[in-house]
Amino acid sequence: MTVVTRFAPSPTGRLHVGNLRTALHNWLWAKKHGGRCLLRLDDTDLARSTVEFADAIQTDLAWFGTAPDGMVRQSERFDLYERRFEELRAAGHVYPAYETQDELDLKRKVLAGRGLPPIYDRAALRLSDEERAALEAKGIAPHWRFKLDHTAPIAWYDLVRGHQKIDPALQSDPVIRRADGSWLYMLPSVIDDIDMGVTHVVRGEDHVTNTGLQLQMFAALGATAPAFAHEALLVGSEGKLSKRLGSLGADAFREEGIEPLALAALLARIGTSDPVEPVTGLDTLSETLDFARFGRAPARFDLEELKALNAKMIHLLPYAAVADRLPSAIDAAAWPVIAPNLTRIDQASDWVAVLAGEIDAPAVNEEDGAYLATAARVAAEIDWSAEPWAALTNRLKQETGRKGKGLFLPLRQALTGHDHGPDMASLLPLIGQARVVARLERAAA
Ligand code: GLU
């Protein structure tokens, strides 16, 4: 069996971090099994779906490293839905219903008043042919419901949640098609999952009840249902999918300098008992993805945790992996010296001036000025072929009696313009003797 997963967003908005997580898990699961991950654009809502959002979804998935192996748009598949709907109708699995929204609301209120759950009473099933004809003669077009089979409980083994059971008698027959002929999400999704050969549906636990109902649709359409993995939702550190998290997507991560692989490393693991740790590729994450390790509690997403992981992963990146994103002054020798100071790769350009340009060193007092003048002289005298920083600071220690901060900080400031930064012993050879001497002379003056 070839594993086929699908990520099925509606192109009615940008992907947020929760969607990216679902996309990732589908992609990783397919790769883990040498299978395929498809993108299905759930764009049956023609009024709200846009080409711009559809394009943005594909751009964001490509940025994330989870580009799909194929794509379908539901809006191009209405003929298929019509055919399969006809089959269901002919077999009595769907039925027309004529209640208006107001009538349905009223029914629900009456039930609530009696302390009963808001389950549709199937009044439409009891209409005679004449009554139906009379309603249609009045110009009332029906919407369509799927007739649930009440004879046995719906049960499945969920890859995250384990054994699941739903009593169909406690569910309303789901509306699958509106009076204007447009489709609701439920049935097209099942028809597509069958047609696309989907073997695993990975989605949020907000779909658990839908799955129960959809399992009956798979059966009614004569298909074997895929396996399901329903994940606990993603929440912010404050405990819910906040508005902020809901708008946190690929653009925002890019702006924050977050590497897509760092985001993946976090999103593959939060909600599991496995540690969040740096990885060098998505393959590590797919090999270790196991739905049984996901808990039922919401997964907590913390932007600060992501930033810390991002920095850690940047520090581990080999030069070859980042060379095309670095200014030319940051070469193979400079990268490992600079990298430990970065929390995002574009900060590398902050160090170009230190290595190869002009810096602004802070003004110094007379005493430090004299010290730096001595340093300039020593820097010109020492042997630069071995360890010039050790040679320089050892000589200065002897000559001036300075130690600790008084010895090192004026040098760092004069040579880099910063109080903190890369290891000076590694940095000094990169700046080079001529520039070091010139900077110390200038700072001394
Ligand atoms: N378009 C649906 C959603 O975004 C798809 C759910 C599913 O994966 O079946 O909720």
Coordinates of C-alpha atoms and ligand atoms in Angstrom, one line a residue:
M1 CA 0.0 0.0 0.0
T2 CA 1.4 3.4 -1.0
V3 CA 0.7 5.9 1.8
V4 CA -1.2 8.9 0.5
T5 CA -1.9 11.8 2.8
R6 CA -3.5 15.1 2.0
F7 CA -3.6 18.6 3.5
A8 CA -6.9 20.2 2.8
P9 CA -7.0 23.9 3.6
S10 CA -9.7 26.3 2.4
P11 CA -8.2 29.1 0.4
T12 CA -10.2 31.7 2.4
G13 CA -7.2 33.0 4.3
R14 CA -3.5 32.6 4.9
L15 CA -2.1 29.5 6.6
H16 CA -1.5 30.1 10.3
V17 CA 0.9 28.1 12.5
G18 CA -1.8 25.5 13.4
N19 CA -2.4 24.9 9.6
L20 CA 1.4 24.6 9.0
R21 CA 1.6 22.0 11.7
T22 CA -1.2 19.9 10.1
A23 CA 0.5 20.3 6.7
L24 CA 3.8 19.2 8.2
H25 CA 2.5 16.1 9.9
N26 CA 0.7 15.0 6.7
W27 CA 3.9 15.6 4.7
L28 CA 6.2 13.9 7.2
W29 CA 3.9 10.9 7.5
A30 CA 3.9 10.4 3.7
K31 CA 7.7 10.8 3.5
K32 CA 8.2 8.4 6.4
H33 CA 6.4 5.7 4.4
G34 CA 7.8 6.6 1.0
G35 CA 4.4 7.9 0.0
R36 CA 2.9 11.0 -1.3
C37 CA 1.4 14.1 0.3
L38 CA -1.3 15.9 -1.8
L39 CA -2.6 19.4 -1.4
R40 CA -6.4 19.7 -1.7
L41 CA -7.8 23.1 -2.0
D42 CA -11.2 23.0 -0.3
D43 CA -12.6 25.8 -2.4
T44 CA -16.2 24.8 -2.7
D45 CA -17.1 28.1 -1.1
L46 CA -16.6 30.1 -4.3
A47 CA -17.5 33.4 -2.7
R48 CA -14.9 33.3 0.0
S49 CA -12.1 31.4 -1.8
T50 CA -9.6 33.4 -3.7
V51 CA -6.8 32.7 -6.2
E52 CA -4.5 34.9 -4.1
F53 CA -5.0 32.8 -1.0
A54 CA -4.6 29.6 -3.1
D55 CA -1.3 30.9 -4.4
A56 CA -0.1 32.0 -1.0
I57 CA -0.8 28.6 0.4
Q58 CA 1.4 27.0 -2.2
T59 CA 4.1 29.6 -1.6
D60 CA 4.0 29.1 2.1
L61 CA 4.2 25.3 1.8
A62 CA 7.2 25.6 -0.5
W63 CA 8.9 28.0 1.9
F64 CA 8.2 25.5 4.7
G65 CA 9.9 22.7 2.7
T66 CA 6.6 20.7 2.5
A67 CA 5.6 21.3 -1.1
P68 CA 3.0 18.8 -2.1
D69 CA 3.4 15.9 -4.5
G70 CA 0.2 16.9 -6.3
M71 CA -2.7 19.2 -6.0
V72 CA -6.4 19.2 -6.7
R73 CA -9.0 22.0 -6.4
Q74 CA -12.5 21.0 -5.3
S75 CA -13.9 23.7 -7.5
E76 CA -12.8 21.7 -10.5
R77 CA -14.5 18.5 -9.4
F78 CA -18.2 19.3 -9.2
D79 CA -19.0 16.8 -11.9
L80 CA -17.5 14.0 -9.8
Y81 CA -19.5 15.2 -6.7
E82 CA -22.6 15.2 -8.8
R83 CA -22.1 11.7 -10.1
R84 CA -21.4 10.3 -6.6
F85 CA -24.3 12.2 -5.1
E86 CA -26.6 10.7 -7.7
E87 CA -25.5 7.2 -6.6
L88 CA -26.2 8.0 -3.0
R89 CA -29.6 9.4 -3.9
A90 CA -30.5 6.4 -6.0
A91 CA -29.6 4.1 -3.1
G92 CA -31.5 6.2 -0.6
H93 CA -28.5 7.4 1.4
V94 CA -29.4 11.1 1.0
Y95 CA -32.8 12.8 1.2
P96 CA -34.2 16.2 0.5
A97 CA -35.3 18.4 3.4
Y98 CA -37.3 21.6 3.1
E99 CA -37.1 23.4 6.5
T100 CA -35.9 27.0 6.4
Q101 CA -33.2 28.1 8.8
D102 CA -35.8 29.7 11.0
E103 CA -37.8 26.5 11.2
L104 CA -34.7 24.6 12.2
D105 CA -33.7 27.2 14.8
L106 CA -37.2 27.0 16.3
K107 CA -37.0 23.1 16.4
R108 CA -33.7 23.4 18.2
K109 CA -35.1 25.9 20.7
V110 CA -38.0 23.6 21.5
L111 CA -35.6 20.7 22.1
A112 CA -33.4 22.9 24.3
G113 CA -36.5 24.0 26.3
R114 CA -37.1 20.3 27.0
G115 CA -33.5 19.7 27.9
L116 CA -32.9 17.6 24.8
P117 CA -29.9 17.6 22.4
P118 CA -30.4 19.6 19.1
I119 CA -30.8 16.5 16.9
Y120 CA -32.7 16.9 13.6
D121 CA -36.1 15.1 13.9
R122 CA -36.0 13.7 10.3
A123 CA -39.4 15.3 9.6
A124 CA -38.4 15.5 5.9
L125 CA -38.1 11.7 5.7
R126 CA -41.7 11.4 6.6
L127 CA -43.0 13.6 3.8
S128 CA -45.1 11.9 1.2
D129 CA -44.4 12.4 -2.5
E130 CA -47.4 14.7 -2.7
E131 CA -46.2 16.9 0.2
R132 CA -42.8 17.1 -1.4
A133 CA -44.3 18.0 -4.7
A134 CA -46.5 20.7 -3.1
L135 CA -43.4 22.2 -1.4
E136 CA -41.5 22.3 -4.6
A137 CA -44.5 23.8 -6.5
K138 CA -44.3 26.6 -4.0
G139 CA -40.8 27.2 -5.2
I140 CA -39.1 25.8 -2.1
A141 CA -35.9 24.0 -3.2
P142 CA -34.6 21.3 -0.9
H143 CA -31.3 21.1 0.8
W144 CA -29.9 17.5 1.2
R145 CA -29.1 15.5 4.2
F146 CA -27.1 12.3 4.5
K147 CA -29.2 9.6 6.2
L148 CA -27.1 8.2 9.1
D149 CA -27.4 4.5 9.7
H150 CA -28.6 4.2 13.3
T151 CA -28.3 0.4 13.6
A152 CA -24.8 0.2 15.0
P153 CA -22.4 2.5 16.8
I154 CA -19.7 4.1 14.7
A155 CA -16.2 3.0 15.9
W156 CA -12.7 3.4 14.7
Y157 CA -9.2 3.2 16.0
D158 CA -7.7 6.7 15.8
L159 CA -3.9 6.9 15.5
V160 CA -3.7 9.6 18.1
R161 CA -6.8 9.1 20.3
G162 CA -7.1 5.3 20.2
H163 CA -10.6 3.7 20.2
Q164 CA -13.3 6.1 19.3
K165 CA -17.0 5.5 19.4
I166 CA -19.9 7.7 18.3
D167 CA -23.6 6.9 18.6
P168 CA -25.1 7.9 15.2
A169 CA -28.6 8.2 16.8
L170 CA -27.3 11.2 18.8
Q171 CA -26.2 13.0 15.7
S172 CA -28.3 15.0 13.2
D173 CA -28.3 13.7 9.7
P174 CA -25.6 16.1 8.3
V175 CA -26.6 18.6 5.6
I176 CA -24.3 17.9 2.7
R177 CA -25.8 20.2 0.0
R178 CA -27.5 23.5 0.2
A179 CA -30.7 24.5 -1.5
D180 CA -28.8 26.4 -4.1
G181 CA -26.9 23.2 -5.1
S182 CA -23.6 24.2 -3.4
W183 CA -21.7 21.7 -1.4
L184 CA -20.9 21.7 2.3
Y185 CA -17.5 20.3 3.3
M186 CA -18.5 16.8 4.5
L187 CA -19.3 14.8 1.3
P188 CA -16.9 16.3 -1.2
S189 CA -14.1 15.6 1.2
V190 CA -15.1 11.9 1.4
I191 CA -15.5 11.7 -2.4
D192 CA -12.1 13.2 -2.9
D193 CA -10.4 11.1 -0.2
I194 CA -11.7 8.0 -2.1
D195 CA -10.8 9.3 -5.5
M196 CA -7.3 10.5 -4.5
G197 CA -6.5 7.2 -2.8
V198 CA -5.9 8.8 0.5
T199 CA -4.8 6.3 3.1
H200 CA -4.3 8.5 6.1
V201 CA -6.3 11.6 7.1
V202 CA -4.3 13.7 9.6
R203 CA -6.3 16.7 10.9
G204 CA -7.3 18.5 14.0
E205 CA -9.5 17.0 16.7
D206 CA -12.2 19.5 15.9
H207 CA -13.1 17.0 13.1
V208 CA -13.6 13.9 15.3
T209 CA -17.4 14.0 15.1
N210 CA -17.2 14.7 11.3
T211 CA -15.1 11.6 11.0
G212 CA -17.7 9.5 12.6
L213 CA -20.3 10.7 10.1
Q214 CA -17.9 10.6 7.2
L215 CA -17.1 6.9 8.0
Q216 CA -20.7 6.1 7.1
M217 CA -20.3 8.1 3.9
F218 CA -17.2 6.1 2.9
A219 CA -19.3 2.9 3.5
A220 CA -22.3 4.2 1.6
L221 CA -20.0 5.0 -1.4
G222 CA -18.6 1.4 -1.2
A223 CA -15.1 2.5 -0.2
T224 CA -12.8 1.4 2.6
A225 CA -12.2 4.4 4.8
P226 CA -8.6 5.7 5.4
A227 CA -7.0 5.7 8.8
F228 CA -7.4 8.8 10.9
A229 CA -5.2 10.7 13.2
H230 CA -6.9 13.6 15.0
E231 CA -4.4 15.8 16.8
A232 CA -5.0 17.9 19.8
L233 CA -5.2 21.6 18.8
L234 CA -2.3 24.0 19.0
V235 CA -2.6 26.7 21.6
G236 CA -0.5 29.7 22.6
S237 CA 1.4 29.9 25.8
E238 CA -1.8 31.6 27.2
G239 CA -3.7 28.4 26.6
K240 CA -5.8 29.0 23.5
L241 CA -5.4 29.5 19.8
S242 CA -5.3 33.3 20.3
K243 CA -6.0 35.8 17.6
R244 CA -2.3 36.4 17.5
L245 CA -1.5 32.8 16.9
G246 CA -4.3 32.7 14.3
S247 CA -2.5 35.3 12.3
L248 CA 1.0 34.0 12.8
G249 CA 2.0 32.5 9.5
A250 CA 4.9 32.1 7.1
D251 CA 5.3 35.8 6.5
A252 CA 5.6 36.6 10.2
F253 CA 8.1 33.8 10.7
R254 CA 10.2 35.0 7.7
E255 CA 10.1 38.5 9.2
E256 CA 11.3 37.2 12.6
G257 CA 14.2 35.4 10.8
I258 CA 12.8 32.0 11.7
E259 CA 14.3 29.2 9.5
P260 CA 11.6 26.9 8.2
L261 CA 13.5 23.9 9.5
A262 CA 13.5 25.3 13.0
L263 CA 9.7 25.8 12.8
A264 CA 9.4 22.2 11.5
A265 CA 11.6 20.9 14.3
L266 CA 9.3 22.6 16.9
L267 CA 6.0 21.7 15.2
A268 CA 6.9 18.1 14.7
R269 CA 7.5 17.6 18.4
I270 CA 5.3 19.8 20.5
G271 CA 2.4 17.9 21.8
T272 CA 4.5 14.7 22.0
S273 CA 6.6 13.3 24.8
D274 CA 9.7 13.6 22.5
P275 CA 12.1 16.5 23.1
V276 CA 12.2 19.6 20.9
E277 CA 15.8 19.6 19.5
P278 CA 17.8 20.9 16.6
V279 CA 17.7 18.8 13.4
T280 CA 19.6 19.0 10.2
G281 CA 16.8 18.0 7.9
L282 CA 13.1 17.1 7.6
D283 CA 14.1 13.4 7.2
T284 CA 15.0 13.2 10.8
L285 CA 11.6 14.5 11.7
S286 CA 9.7 12.1 9.4
E287 CA 11.7 9.1 10.6
T288 CA 10.7 9.8 14.2
L289 CA 7.1 11.0 13.6
D290 CA 4.7 8.6 15.5
F291 CA 1.1 9.6 16.1
A292 CA 0.9 7.4 19.1
R293 CA 3.4 9.7 20.9
F294 CA 1.0 12.7 20.6
G295 CA -1.0 13.4 23.8
R296 CA -4.6 14.4 24.1
A297 CA -3.7 17.7 25.8
P298 CA -3.4 20.8 23.5
A299 CA 0.1 21.4 22.1
R300 CA 1.6 24.6 23.4
F301 CA 3.3 26.9 20.9
D302 CA 5.7 29.4 22.4
L303 CA 7.4 31.9 20.0
E304 CA 10.3 32.4 22.5
E305 CA 11.0 28.6 22.4
L306 CA 11.0 28.8 18.6
K307 CA 13.4 31.7 18.6
A308 CA 15.8 29.9 21.0
L309 CA 15.6 26.7 18.8
N310 CA 16.1 28.8 15.7
A311 CA 19.3 30.4 17.1
K312 CA 20.6 27.0 18.2
M313 CA 20.0 25.6 14.7
I314 CA 21.7 28.6 13.0
H315 CA 24.8 28.0 15.2
L316 CA 25.0 24.5 13.8
L317 CA 24.6 25.3 10.1
P318 CA 27.6 24.5 8.0
Y319 CA 28.8 27.3 5.7
A320 CA 27.7 25.5 2.6
A321 CA 24.1 25.6 3.8
V322 CA 24.0 29.3 4.2
A323 CA 26.7 30.6 1.8
D324 CA 24.2 31.9 -0.8
R325 CA 22.5 34.0 1.9
L326 CA 25.6 35.6 3.3
P327 CA 27.4 38.8 2.3
S328 CA 30.7 37.9 0.5
A329 CA 32.8 39.2 3.4
I330 CA 31.4 36.4 5.5
D331 CA 33.3 33.6 3.9
A332 CA 34.0 30.0 5.0
A333 CA 36.5 31.1 7.6
A334 CA 34.3 33.9 9.0
W335 CA 31.0 32.0 9.2
P336 CA 31.9 29.7 12.2
V337 CA 33.3 32.7 14.1
I338 CA 30.2 34.9 13.5
A339 CA 27.5 32.2 13.6
P340 CA 27.4 31.8 17.4
N341 CA 26.4 35.5 17.8
L342 CA 23.5 35.3 15.5
T343 CA 19.8 34.7 16.3
R344 CA 18.9 35.1 12.7
I345 CA 21.0 34.6 9.6
D346 CA 20.5 38.2 8.2
Q347 CA 22.3 39.5 11.3
A348 CA 25.5 38.2 9.7
S349 CA 25.7 41.5 7.7
D350 CA 26.1 43.4 11.0
W351 CA 29.6 41.9 11.2
V352 CA 30.7 42.8 7.7
A353 CA 32.0 46.2 8.7
V354 CA 33.9 44.6 11.6
L355 CA 35.7 42.2 9.3
A356 CA 36.2 44.3 6.2
G357 CA 34.9 47.9 6.6
E358 CA 34.9 50.9 8.9
I359 CA 33.6 50.7 12.4
D360 CA 32.5 53.3 15.0
A361 CA 34.5 52.8 18.1
P362 CA 33.4 54.7 21.2
A363 CA 35.5 57.6 22.4
V364 CA 37.9 56.7 25.2
N365 CA 39.4 58.6 28.2
E366 CA 43.0 59.5 28.4
E367 CA 44.1 56.5 30.3
D368 CA 42.5 54.0 27.9
G369 CA 43.8 56.1 25.0
A370 CA 47.3 55.5 26.2
Y371 CA 46.6 51.9 26.7
L372 CA 45.3 51.6 23.1
A373 CA 48.3 53.4 21.8
T374 CA 50.5 50.7 23.5
A375 CA 48.2 48.1 22.0
A376 CA 48.7 49.5 18.5
R377 CA 52.4 49.4 18.9
V378 CA 52.4 45.8 20.3
A379 CA 50.0 44.6 17.5
A380 CA 52.5 45.9 15.0
E381 CA 55.3 44.0 16.6
I382 CA 54.0 40.6 17.5
D383 CA 54.1 37.5 15.3
W384 CA 50.8 37.1 13.6
S385 CA 51.4 33.6 12.2
A386 CA 50.3 31.7 15.3
E387 CA 47.8 33.1 17.9
P388 CA 47.9 36.9 17.6
W389 CA 45.2 37.5 20.3
A390 CA 47.1 35.5 22.9
A391 CA 50.3 37.2 21.9
L392 CA 48.8 40.7 22.0
T393 CA 47.0 40.3 25.3
N394 CA 49.9 38.5 27.1
R395 CA 52.3 41.3 26.1
L396 CA 49.8 44.0 27.2
K397 CA 49.3 42.3 30.5
Q398 CA 53.0 42.3 31.1
E399 CA 53.6 45.9 29.9
T400 CA 50.6 47.6 31.5
G401 CA 49.7 45.4 34.4
R402 CA 46.0 45.4 33.3
K403 CA 43.9 42.3 33.6
G404 CA 40.3 41.1 33.1
K405 CA 37.8 43.6 31.8
G406 CA 40.3 46.5 31.8
L407 CA 42.6 44.5 29.6
F408 CA 40.1 43.1 27.1
L409 CA 37.1 45.5 26.9
P410 CA 38.9 48.5 25.4
L411 CA 40.4 46.3 22.8
R412 CA 37.1 44.7 21.9
Q413 CA 35.5 48.1 21.7
A414 CA 38.3 49.6 19.6
L415 CA 38.4 46.7 17.2
T416 CA 34.7 45.9 16.8
G417 CA 32.7 48.9 18.1
H418 CA 30.8 46.5 20.3
D419 CA 30.9 45.4 23.9
H420 CA 30.0 41.8 23.0
G421 CA 30.5 39.6 20.0
P422 CA 32.5 36.8 18.5
D423 CA 35.5 35.2 20.2
M424 CA 38.3 37.7 19.8
A425 CA 41.0 35.0 19.3
S426 CA 39.1 33.8 16.2
L427 CA 38.1 37.2 15.1
L428 CA 41.5 38.9 15.1
P429 CA 43.1 36.9 12.2
L430 CA 40.0 37.6 10.2
I431 CA 40.3 41.4 10.7
G432 CA 44.0 41.1 9.9
Q433 CA 47.1 42.9 11.2
A434 CA 46.9 46.1 9.2
R435 CA 43.3 46.8 10.1
V436 CA 43.9 45.9 13.7
V437 CA 46.8 48.3 14.1
A438 CA 45.0 51.1 12.2
R439 CA 41.9 50.7 14.4
L440 CA 43.8 50.7 17.6
E441 CA 45.8 53.8 16.5
R442 CA 42.6 55.6 15.6
A443 CA 40.9 54.7 18.9
A444 CA 43.9 55.9 20.8
A445 CA 44.0 59.3 19.1
Ligands
GLU1 N1 -11.0 22.2 4.7 C1 -11.1 21.4 5.9 C2 -10.6 22.3 7.1 O1 -9.7 23.1 6.8 C3 -10.4 20.1 5.8 C4 -10.5 19.2 6.9 C5 -9.9 17.9 6.5 O2 -8.7 17.7 6.6 O3 -10.7 17.0 6.1 O4 -11.0 22.1 8.2

